[in-house]
mmCIF file of C-alpha atoms in Angstrom:
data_model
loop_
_atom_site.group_PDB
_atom_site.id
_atom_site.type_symbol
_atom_site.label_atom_id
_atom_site.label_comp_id
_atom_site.label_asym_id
_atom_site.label_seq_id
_atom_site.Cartn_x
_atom_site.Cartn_y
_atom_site.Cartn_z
ATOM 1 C CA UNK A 1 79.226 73.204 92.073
ATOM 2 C CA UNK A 2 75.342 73.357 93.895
ATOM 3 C CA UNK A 3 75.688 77.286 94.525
ATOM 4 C CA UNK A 4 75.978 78.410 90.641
ATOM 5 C CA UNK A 5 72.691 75.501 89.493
ATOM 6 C CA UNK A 6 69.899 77.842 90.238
ATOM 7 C CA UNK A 7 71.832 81.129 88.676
ATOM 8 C CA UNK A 8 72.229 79.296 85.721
ATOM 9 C CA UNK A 9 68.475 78.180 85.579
ATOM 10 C CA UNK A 10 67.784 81.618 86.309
ATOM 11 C CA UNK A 11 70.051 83.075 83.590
ATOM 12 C CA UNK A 12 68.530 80.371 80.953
ATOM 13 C CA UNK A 13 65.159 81.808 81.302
ATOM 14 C CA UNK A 14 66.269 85.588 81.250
ATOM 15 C CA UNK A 15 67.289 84.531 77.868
ATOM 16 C CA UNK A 16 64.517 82.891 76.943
ATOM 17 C CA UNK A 17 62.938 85.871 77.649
ATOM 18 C CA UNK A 18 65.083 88.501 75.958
ATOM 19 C CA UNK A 19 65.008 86.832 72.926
ATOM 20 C CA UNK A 20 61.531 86.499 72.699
ATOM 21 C CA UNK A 21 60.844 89.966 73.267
ATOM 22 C CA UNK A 22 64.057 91.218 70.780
ATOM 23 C CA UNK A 23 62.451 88.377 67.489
ATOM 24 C CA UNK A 24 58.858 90.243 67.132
ATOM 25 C CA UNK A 25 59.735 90.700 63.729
ATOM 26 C CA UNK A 26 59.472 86.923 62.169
ATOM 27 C CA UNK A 27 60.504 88.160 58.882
ATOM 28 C CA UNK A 28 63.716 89.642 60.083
ATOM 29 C CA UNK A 29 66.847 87.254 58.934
ATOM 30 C CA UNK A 30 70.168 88.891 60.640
ATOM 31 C CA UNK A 31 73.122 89.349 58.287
ATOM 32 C CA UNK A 32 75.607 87.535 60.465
ATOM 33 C CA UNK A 33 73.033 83.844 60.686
ATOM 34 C CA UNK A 34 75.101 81.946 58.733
ATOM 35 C CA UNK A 35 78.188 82.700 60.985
ATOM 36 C CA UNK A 36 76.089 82.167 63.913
ATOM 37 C CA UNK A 37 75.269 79.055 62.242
ATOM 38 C CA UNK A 38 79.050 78.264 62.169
ATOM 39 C CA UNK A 39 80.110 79.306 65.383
ATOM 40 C CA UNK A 40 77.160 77.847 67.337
ATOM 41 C CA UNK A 41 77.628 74.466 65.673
ATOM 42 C CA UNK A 42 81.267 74.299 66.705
ATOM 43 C CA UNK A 43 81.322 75.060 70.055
ATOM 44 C CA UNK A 44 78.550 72.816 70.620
ATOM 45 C CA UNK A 45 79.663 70.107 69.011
ATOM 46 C CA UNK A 46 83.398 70.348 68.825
ATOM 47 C CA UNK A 47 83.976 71.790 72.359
ATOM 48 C CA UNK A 48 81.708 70.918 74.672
ATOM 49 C CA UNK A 49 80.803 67.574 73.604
ATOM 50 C CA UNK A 50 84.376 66.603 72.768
ATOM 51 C CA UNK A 51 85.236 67.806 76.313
ATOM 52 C CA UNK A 52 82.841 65.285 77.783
ATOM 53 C CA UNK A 53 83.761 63.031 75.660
ATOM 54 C CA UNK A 54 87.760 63.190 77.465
ATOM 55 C CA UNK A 55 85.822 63.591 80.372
ATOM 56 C CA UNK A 56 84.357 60.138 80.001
ATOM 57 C CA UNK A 57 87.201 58.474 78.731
ATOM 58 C CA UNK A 58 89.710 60.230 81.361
ATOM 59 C CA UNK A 59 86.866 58.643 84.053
ATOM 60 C CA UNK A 60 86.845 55.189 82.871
ATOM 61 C CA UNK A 61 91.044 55.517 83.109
ATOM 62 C CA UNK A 62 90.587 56.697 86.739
ATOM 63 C CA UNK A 63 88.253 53.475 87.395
ATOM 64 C CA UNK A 64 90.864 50.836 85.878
ATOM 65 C CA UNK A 65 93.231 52.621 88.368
ATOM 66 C CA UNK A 66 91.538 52.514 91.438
ATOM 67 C CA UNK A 67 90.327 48.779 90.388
ATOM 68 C CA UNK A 68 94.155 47.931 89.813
ATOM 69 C CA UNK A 69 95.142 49.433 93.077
ATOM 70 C CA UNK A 70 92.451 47.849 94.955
ATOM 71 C CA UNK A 71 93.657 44.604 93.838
ATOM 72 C CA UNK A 72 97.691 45.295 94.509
ATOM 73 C CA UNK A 73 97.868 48.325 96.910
ATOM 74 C CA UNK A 74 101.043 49.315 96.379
ATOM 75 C CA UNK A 75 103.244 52.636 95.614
ATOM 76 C CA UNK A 76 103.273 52.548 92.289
ATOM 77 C CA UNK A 77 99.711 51.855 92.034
ATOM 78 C CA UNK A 78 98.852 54.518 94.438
ATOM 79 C CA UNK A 79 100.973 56.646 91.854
ATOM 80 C CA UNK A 80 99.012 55.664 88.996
ATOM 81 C CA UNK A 81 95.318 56.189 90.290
ATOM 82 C CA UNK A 82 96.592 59.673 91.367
ATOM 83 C CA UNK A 83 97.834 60.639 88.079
ATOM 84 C CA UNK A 84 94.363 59.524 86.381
ATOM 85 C CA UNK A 85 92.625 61.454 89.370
ATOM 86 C CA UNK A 86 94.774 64.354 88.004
ATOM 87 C CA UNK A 87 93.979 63.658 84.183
ATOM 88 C CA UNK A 88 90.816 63.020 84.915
ATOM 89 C CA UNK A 89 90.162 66.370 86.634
ATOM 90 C CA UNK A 90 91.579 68.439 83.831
ATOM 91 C CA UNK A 91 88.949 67.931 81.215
ATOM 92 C CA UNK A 92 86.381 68.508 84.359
ATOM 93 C CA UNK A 93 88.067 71.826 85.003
ATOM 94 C CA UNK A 94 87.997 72.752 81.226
ATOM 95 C CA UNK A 95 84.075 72.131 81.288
ATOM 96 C CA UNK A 96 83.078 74.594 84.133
ATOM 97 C CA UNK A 97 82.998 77.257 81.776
ATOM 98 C CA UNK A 98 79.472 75.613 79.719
ATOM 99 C CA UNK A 99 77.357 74.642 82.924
ATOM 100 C CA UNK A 100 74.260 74.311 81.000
ATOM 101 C CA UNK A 101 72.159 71.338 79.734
ATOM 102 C CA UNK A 102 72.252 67.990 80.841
ATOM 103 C CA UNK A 103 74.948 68.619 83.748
ATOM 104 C CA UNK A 104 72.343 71.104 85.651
ATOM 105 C CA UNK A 105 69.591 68.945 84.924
ATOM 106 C CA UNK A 106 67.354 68.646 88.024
ATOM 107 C CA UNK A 107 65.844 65.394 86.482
ATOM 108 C CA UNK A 108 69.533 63.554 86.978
ATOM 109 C CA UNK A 109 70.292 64.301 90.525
ATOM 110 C CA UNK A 110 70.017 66.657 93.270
ATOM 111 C CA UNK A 111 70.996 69.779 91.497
ATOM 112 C CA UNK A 112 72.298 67.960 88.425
ATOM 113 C CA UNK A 113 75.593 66.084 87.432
ATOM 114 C CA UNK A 114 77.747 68.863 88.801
ATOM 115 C CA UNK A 115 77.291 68.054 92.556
ATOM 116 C CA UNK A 116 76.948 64.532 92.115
ATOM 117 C CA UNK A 117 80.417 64.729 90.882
ATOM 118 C CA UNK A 118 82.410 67.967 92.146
ATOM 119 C CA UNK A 119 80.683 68.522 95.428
ATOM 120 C CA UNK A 120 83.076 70.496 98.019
ATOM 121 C CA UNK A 121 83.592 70.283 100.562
ATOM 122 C CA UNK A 122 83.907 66.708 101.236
ATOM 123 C CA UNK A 123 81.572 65.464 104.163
ATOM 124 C CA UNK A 124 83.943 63.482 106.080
ATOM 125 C CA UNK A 125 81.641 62.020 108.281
ATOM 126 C CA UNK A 126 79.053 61.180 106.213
ATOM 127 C CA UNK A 127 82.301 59.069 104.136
ATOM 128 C CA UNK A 128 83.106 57.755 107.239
ATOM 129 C CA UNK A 129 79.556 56.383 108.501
ATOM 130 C CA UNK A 130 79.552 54.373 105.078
ATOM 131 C CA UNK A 131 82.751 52.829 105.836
ATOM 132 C CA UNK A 132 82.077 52.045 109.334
ATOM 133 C CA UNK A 133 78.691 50.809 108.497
ATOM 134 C CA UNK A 134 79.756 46.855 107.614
ATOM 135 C CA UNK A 135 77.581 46.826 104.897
ATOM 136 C CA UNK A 136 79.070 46.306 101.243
ATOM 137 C CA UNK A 137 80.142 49.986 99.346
ATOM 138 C CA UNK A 138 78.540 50.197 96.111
ATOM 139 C CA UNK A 139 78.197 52.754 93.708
ATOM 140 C CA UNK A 140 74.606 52.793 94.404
ATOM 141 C CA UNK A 141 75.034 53.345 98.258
ATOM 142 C CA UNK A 142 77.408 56.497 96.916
ATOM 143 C CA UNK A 143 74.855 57.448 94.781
ATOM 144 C CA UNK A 144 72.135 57.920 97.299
ATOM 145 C CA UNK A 145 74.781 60.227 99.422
ATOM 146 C CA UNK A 146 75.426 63.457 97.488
ATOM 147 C CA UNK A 147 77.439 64.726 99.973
ATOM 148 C CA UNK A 148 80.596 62.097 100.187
ATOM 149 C CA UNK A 149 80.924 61.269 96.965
ATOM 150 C CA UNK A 150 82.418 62.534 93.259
ATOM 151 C CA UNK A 151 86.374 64.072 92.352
ATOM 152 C CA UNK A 152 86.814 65.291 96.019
ATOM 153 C CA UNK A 153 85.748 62.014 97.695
ATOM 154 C CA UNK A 154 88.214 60.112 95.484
ATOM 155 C CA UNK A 155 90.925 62.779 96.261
ATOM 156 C CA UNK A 156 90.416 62.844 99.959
ATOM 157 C CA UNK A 157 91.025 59.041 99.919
ATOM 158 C CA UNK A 158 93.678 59.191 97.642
ATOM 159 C CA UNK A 159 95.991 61.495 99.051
ATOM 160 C CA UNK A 160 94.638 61.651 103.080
ATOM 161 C CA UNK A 161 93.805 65.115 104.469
ATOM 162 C CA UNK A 162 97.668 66.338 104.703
ATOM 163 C CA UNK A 163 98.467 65.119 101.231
ATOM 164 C CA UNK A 164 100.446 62.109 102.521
ATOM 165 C CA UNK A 165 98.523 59.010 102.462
ATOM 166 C CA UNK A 166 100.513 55.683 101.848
ATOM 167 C CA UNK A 167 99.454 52.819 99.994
ATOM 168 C CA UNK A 168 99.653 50.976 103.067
ATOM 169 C CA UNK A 169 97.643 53.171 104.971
ATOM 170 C CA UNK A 170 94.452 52.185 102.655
ATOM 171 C CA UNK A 171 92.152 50.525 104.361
ATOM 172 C CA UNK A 172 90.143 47.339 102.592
ATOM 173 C CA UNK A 173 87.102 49.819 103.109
ATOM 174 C CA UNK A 174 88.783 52.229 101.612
ATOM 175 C CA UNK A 175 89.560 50.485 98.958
ATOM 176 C CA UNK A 176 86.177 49.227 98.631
ATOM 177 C CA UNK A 177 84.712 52.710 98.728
ATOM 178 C CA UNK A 178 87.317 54.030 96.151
ATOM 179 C CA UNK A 179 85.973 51.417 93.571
ATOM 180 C CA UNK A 180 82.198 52.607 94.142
ATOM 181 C CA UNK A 181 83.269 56.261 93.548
ATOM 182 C CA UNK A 182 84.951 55.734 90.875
ATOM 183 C CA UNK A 183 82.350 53.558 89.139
ATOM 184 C CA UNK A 184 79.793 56.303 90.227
ATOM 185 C CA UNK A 185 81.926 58.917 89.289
ATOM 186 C CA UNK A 186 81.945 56.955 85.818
ATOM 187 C CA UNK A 187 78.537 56.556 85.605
ATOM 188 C CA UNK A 188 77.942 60.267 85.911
ATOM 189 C CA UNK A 189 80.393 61.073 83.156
ATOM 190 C CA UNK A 190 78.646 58.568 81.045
ATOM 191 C CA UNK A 191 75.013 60.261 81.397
ATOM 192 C CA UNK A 192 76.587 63.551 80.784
ATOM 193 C CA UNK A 193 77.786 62.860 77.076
ATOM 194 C CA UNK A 194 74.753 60.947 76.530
ATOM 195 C CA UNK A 195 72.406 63.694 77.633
ATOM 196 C CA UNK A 196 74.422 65.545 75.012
ATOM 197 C CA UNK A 197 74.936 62.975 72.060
ATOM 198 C CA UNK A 198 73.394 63.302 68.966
ATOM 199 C CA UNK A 199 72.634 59.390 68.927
ATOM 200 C CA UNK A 200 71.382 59.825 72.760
ATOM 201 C CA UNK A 201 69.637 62.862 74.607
ATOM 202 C CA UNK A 202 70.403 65.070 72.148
ATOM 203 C CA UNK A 203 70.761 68.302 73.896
ATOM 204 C CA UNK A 204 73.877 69.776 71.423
ATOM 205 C CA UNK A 205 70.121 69.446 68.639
ATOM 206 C CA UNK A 206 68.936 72.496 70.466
ATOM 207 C CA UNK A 207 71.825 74.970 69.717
ATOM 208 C CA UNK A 208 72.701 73.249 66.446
ATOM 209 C CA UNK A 209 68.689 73.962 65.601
ATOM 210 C CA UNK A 210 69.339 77.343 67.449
ATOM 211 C CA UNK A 211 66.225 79.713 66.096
ATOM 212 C CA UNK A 212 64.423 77.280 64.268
ATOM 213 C CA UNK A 213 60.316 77.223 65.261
ATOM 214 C CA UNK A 214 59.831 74.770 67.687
ATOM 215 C CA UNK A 215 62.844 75.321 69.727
ATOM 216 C CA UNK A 216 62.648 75.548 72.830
ATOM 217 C CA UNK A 217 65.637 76.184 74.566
ATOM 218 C CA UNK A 218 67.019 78.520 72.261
ATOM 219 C CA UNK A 219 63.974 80.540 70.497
ATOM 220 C CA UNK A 220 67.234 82.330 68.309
ATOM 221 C CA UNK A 221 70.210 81.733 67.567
ATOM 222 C CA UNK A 222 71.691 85.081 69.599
ATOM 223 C CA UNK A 223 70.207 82.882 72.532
ATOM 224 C CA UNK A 224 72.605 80.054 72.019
ATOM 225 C CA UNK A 225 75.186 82.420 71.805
ATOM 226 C CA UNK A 226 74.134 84.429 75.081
ATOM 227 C CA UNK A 227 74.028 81.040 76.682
ATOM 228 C CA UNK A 228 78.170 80.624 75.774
ATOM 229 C CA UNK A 229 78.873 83.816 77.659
ATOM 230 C CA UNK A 230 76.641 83.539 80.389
ATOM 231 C CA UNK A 231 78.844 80.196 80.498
ATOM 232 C CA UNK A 232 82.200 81.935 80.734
ATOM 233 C CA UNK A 233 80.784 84.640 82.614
ATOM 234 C CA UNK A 234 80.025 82.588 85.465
ATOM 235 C CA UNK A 235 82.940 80.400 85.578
ATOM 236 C CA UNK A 236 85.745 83.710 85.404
ATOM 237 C CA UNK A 237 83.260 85.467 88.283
ATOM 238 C CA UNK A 238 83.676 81.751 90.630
ATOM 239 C CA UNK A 239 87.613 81.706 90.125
ATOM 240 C CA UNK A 240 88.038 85.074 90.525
ATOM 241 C CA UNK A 241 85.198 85.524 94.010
ATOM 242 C CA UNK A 242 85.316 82.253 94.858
ATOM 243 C CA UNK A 243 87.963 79.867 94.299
ATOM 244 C CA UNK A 244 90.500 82.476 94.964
ATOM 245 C CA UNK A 245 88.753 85.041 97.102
ATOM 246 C CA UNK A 246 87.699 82.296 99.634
ATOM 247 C CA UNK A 247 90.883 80.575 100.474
ATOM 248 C CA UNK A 248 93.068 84.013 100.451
ATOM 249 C CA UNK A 249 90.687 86.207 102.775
ATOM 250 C CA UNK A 250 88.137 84.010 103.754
ATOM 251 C CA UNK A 251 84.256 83.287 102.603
ATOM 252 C CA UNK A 252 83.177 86.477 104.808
ATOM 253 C CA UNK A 253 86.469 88.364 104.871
ATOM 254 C CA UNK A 254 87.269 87.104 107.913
ATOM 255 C CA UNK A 255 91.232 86.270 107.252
ATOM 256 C CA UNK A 256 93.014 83.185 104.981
ATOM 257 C CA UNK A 257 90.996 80.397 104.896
ATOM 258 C CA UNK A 258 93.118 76.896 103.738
ATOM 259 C CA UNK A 259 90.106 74.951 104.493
ATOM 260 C CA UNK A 260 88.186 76.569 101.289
ATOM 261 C CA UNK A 261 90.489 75.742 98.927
ATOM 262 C CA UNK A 262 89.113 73.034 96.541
ATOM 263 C CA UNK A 263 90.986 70.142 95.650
ATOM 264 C CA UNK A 264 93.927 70.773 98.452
ATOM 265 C CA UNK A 265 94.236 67.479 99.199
ATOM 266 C CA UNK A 266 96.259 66.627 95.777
ATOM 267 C CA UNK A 267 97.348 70.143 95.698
ATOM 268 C CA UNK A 268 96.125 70.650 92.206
ATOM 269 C CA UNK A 269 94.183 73.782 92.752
ATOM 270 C CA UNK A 270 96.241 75.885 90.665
ATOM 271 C CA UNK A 271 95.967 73.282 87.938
ATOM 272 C CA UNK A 272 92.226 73.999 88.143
ATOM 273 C CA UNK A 273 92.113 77.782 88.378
ATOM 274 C CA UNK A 274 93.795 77.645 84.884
ATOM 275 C CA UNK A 275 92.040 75.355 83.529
ATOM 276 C CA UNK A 276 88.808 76.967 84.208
ATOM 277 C CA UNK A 277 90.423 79.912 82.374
ATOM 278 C CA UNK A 278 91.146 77.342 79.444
ATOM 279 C CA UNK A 279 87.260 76.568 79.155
ATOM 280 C CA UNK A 280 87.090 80.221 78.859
ATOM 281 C CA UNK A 281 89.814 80.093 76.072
ATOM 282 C CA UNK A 282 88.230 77.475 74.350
ATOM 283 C CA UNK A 283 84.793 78.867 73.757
ATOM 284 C CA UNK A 284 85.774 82.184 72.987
ATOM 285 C CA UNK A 285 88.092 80.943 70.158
ATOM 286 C CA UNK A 286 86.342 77.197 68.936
ATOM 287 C CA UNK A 287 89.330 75.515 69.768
ATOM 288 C CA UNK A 288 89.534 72.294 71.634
ATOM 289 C CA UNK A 289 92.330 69.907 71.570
ATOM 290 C CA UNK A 290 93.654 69.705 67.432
ATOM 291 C CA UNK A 291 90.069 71.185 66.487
ATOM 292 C CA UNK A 292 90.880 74.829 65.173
ATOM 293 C CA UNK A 293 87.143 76.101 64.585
ATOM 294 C CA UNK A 294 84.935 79.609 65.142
ATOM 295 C CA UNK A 295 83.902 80.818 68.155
ATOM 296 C CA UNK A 296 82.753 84.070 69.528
ATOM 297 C CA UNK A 297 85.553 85.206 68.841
ATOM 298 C CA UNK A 298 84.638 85.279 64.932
ATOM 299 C CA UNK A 299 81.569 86.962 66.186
ATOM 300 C CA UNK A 300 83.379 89.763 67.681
ATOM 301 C CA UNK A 301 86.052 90.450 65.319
ATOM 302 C CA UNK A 302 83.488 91.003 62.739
ATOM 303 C CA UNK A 303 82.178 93.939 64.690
ATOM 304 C CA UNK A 304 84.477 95.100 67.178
ATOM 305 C CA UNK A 305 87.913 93.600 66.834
ATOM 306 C CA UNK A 306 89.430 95.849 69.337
ATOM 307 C CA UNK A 307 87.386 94.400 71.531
ATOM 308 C CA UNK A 308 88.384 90.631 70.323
ATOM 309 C CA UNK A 309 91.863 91.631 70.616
ATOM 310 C CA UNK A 310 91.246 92.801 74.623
ATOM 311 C CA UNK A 311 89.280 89.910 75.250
ATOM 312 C CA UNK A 312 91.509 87.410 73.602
ATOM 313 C CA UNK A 313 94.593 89.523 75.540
ATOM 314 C CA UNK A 314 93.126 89.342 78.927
ATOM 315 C CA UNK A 315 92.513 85.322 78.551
ATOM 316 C CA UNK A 316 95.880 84.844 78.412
ATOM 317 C CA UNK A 317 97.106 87.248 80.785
ATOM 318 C CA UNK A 318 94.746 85.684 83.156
ATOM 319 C CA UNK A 319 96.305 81.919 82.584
ATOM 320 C CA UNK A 320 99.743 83.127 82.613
ATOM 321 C CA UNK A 321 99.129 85.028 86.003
ATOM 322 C CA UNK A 322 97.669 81.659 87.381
ATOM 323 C CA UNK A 323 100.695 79.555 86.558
ATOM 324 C CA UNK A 324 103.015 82.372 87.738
ATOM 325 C CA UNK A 325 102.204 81.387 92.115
ATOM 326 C CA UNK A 326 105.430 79.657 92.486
ATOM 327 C CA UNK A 327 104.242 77.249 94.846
ATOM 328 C CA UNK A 328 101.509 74.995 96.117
ATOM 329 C CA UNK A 329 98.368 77.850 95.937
ATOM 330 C CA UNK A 330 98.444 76.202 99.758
ATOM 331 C CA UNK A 331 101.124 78.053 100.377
ATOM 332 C CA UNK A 332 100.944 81.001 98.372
ATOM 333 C CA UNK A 333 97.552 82.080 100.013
ATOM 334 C CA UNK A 334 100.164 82.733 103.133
ATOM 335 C CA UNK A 335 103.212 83.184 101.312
ATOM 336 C CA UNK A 336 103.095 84.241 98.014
ATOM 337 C CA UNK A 337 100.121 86.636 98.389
ATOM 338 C CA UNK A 338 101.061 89.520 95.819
ATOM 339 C CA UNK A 339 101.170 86.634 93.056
ATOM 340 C CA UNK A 340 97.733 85.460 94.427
ATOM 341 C CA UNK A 341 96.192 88.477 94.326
ATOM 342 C CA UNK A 342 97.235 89.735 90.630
ATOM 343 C CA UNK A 343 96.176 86.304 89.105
ATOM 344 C CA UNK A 344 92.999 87.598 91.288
ATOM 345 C CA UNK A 345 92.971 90.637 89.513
ATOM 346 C CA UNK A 346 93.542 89.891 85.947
ATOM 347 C CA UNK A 347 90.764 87.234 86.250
ATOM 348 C CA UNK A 348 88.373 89.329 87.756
ATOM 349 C CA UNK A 349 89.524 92.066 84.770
ATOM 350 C CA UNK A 350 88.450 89.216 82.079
ATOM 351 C CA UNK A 351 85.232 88.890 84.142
ATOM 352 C CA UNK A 352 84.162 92.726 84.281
ATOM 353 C CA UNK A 353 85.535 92.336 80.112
ATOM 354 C CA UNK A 354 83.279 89.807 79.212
ATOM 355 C CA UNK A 355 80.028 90.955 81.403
ATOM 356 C CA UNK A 356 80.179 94.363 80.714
ATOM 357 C CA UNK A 357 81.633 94.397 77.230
ATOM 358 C CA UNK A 358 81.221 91.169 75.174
ATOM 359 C CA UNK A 359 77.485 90.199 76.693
ATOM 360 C CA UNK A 360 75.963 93.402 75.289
ATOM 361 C CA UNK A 361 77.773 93.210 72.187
ATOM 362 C CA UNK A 362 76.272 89.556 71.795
ATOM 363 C CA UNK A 363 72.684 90.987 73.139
ATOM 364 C CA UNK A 364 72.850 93.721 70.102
#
């Protein structure tokens, strides 16, 4: 989302910075490089990119969905296009945790790809001026508004504000618009595993030449691996103080807050929350899918595997706490509080873990 773009780019350069100062010695060649090597190369290669690469397919799904029930609205097509919404989402969700690169590039939208496709909230009227407008919906009139476009656009059409949209209560507008989101929504995903491609943009060549002269995103190869946790740093801190802080007491404390919650309209929310948790999961350990590789978790087993043990621990505890709210997270920020508030708690307990405890080990 918009708010974490500039902390990132702020974070990046920190880095930058630390490592430049921390390498004086050019003749210095750290024990551990070769597993850096490893680790580095996996999660770059066989985590992120294969998560965009889901991401892309899951998105092209979603379009042949929406084009199908734009054709024959019906129930069972509604169905379908929200189920690829859904399956599209998850490989989103499992993303958040490695913000960097191409998706908060500047140079590919307002902010980068994440706005352009998970702005919240949605801006209803600016949706509805395009559809009253009478001109044709394309996915280059979506395009040009970053504010009513992207997963929550497609949701809020989908499902209706109170989760209960029919079929028949799709307008040929609607439809209309649907099929521009989702193509734009497409297009988005499409840029994002190009910018990181090996046969495209390229960007996964700067951690898997992480340290090599000339590099200049990552100057050393601790860089690329300060740039993972940073990464899951950021994405435990927003599901913790922001996902589920906003909804349950309100952005400014001010009481329970439904109209924060992100993607309400599907009620999928809690799907999110733990999936975010899951991009966590997956960088820490190199795993994505049936890939079984290193991540920083090799790192810190090989020099504090208490530590590795807490950390790998808390993940869990902090997924299994999400999936414990019984109901609709709807609901349980009004009914269900106690459960809220301890999957609150054990995230923000990986998040204090990771900041205080894993970055400096990395930084060392």
């Amino acid at each position: 989302m918009k708010r974490r773009i500039l902390s990132l780019g702020f974070i990046a350069m920190a880095i930058t910075l630390v490592n430049c100062s921390n390498n004086d010695d050019t003749n210095y060649v750290d024990p551990n490089a070769s597993l850096y090597t490893d680790v580095i190369g996996n999660v770059a290669s066989n985590v992120v990119v294969e998560t965009y690469k889901t991401l892309n397919q899951r998105a092209g799904e979603l379009r042949t969905a929406i084009n199908t029930l734009a054709t024959t609205p019906n129930e069972v097509n509604l169905a379908a296009a929200k189920q690829a919404w859904m399956n599209t989402r998850k490989p989103w969700e499992q993303s958040e945790g490695f913000l960097y690169g191409p998706v908060a590039d500047d140079a590919l939208g307002n902010g980068g790809l994440d706005p352009a496709m998970d702005t919240w909230p949605v801006d209803v009227e600016a949706m509805n001026n395009i559809l009253s407008s009478g001109q044709p919906i394309t996915a280059n009139v979506i395009a040009a508004n970053p504010e009513a476009r992207g997963f929550h656009l497609i949701e809020f059409l989908l499902w209706g504000e109170n989760g209960t949209k029919t079929a028949a209560q799709l307008t040929a507008r609607e439809l209309q618009y649907l099929k521009a989101a989702a193509e734009d929504l497409q297009n988005n995903t499409q840029t994002l595993i190009n910018g990181w491609s090996a046969s495209s943009g390229n960007y996964v060549g700067f951690f898997l030449t992480a340290g090599n002269s000339g590099n200049v995103k990552y100057p050393s190869q601790k860089a690329a691996l300060e740039e993972f946790v940073h990464g899951i740093i950021t994405i435990a801190d927003e599901v913790a103080n922001t996902k589920i802080q906003e909804p349950l007491n309100g952005p400014n404390g001010e009481g329970v807050s439904p109209q924060a919650e992100e993607s309400r309209f599907s009620k999928n929310s809690l799907l999110d929350f733990a999936d975010n948790i899951r991009s966590v999961q997956n960088v820490y350990l190199g795993d994505y899918g049936s890939i079984d590789g290193k991540g920083l978790t090799d790192v810190v087993a090989a020099r504090n595997p208490q530590l590795d043990t807490a950390i790998k621990a808390k993940i869990a505890e902090s997924i299994s706490a999400i999936e414990a709210i019984p109901v609709s997270f709807t609901d349980a920020i009004y009914n269900n509080r106690p459960a809220v508030e301890n999957a609150q708690q054990k995230v923000n307990e990986l998040f204090s873990m990771l900041q205080t405890q894993l970055l400096p080990l990395i930084n060392n």
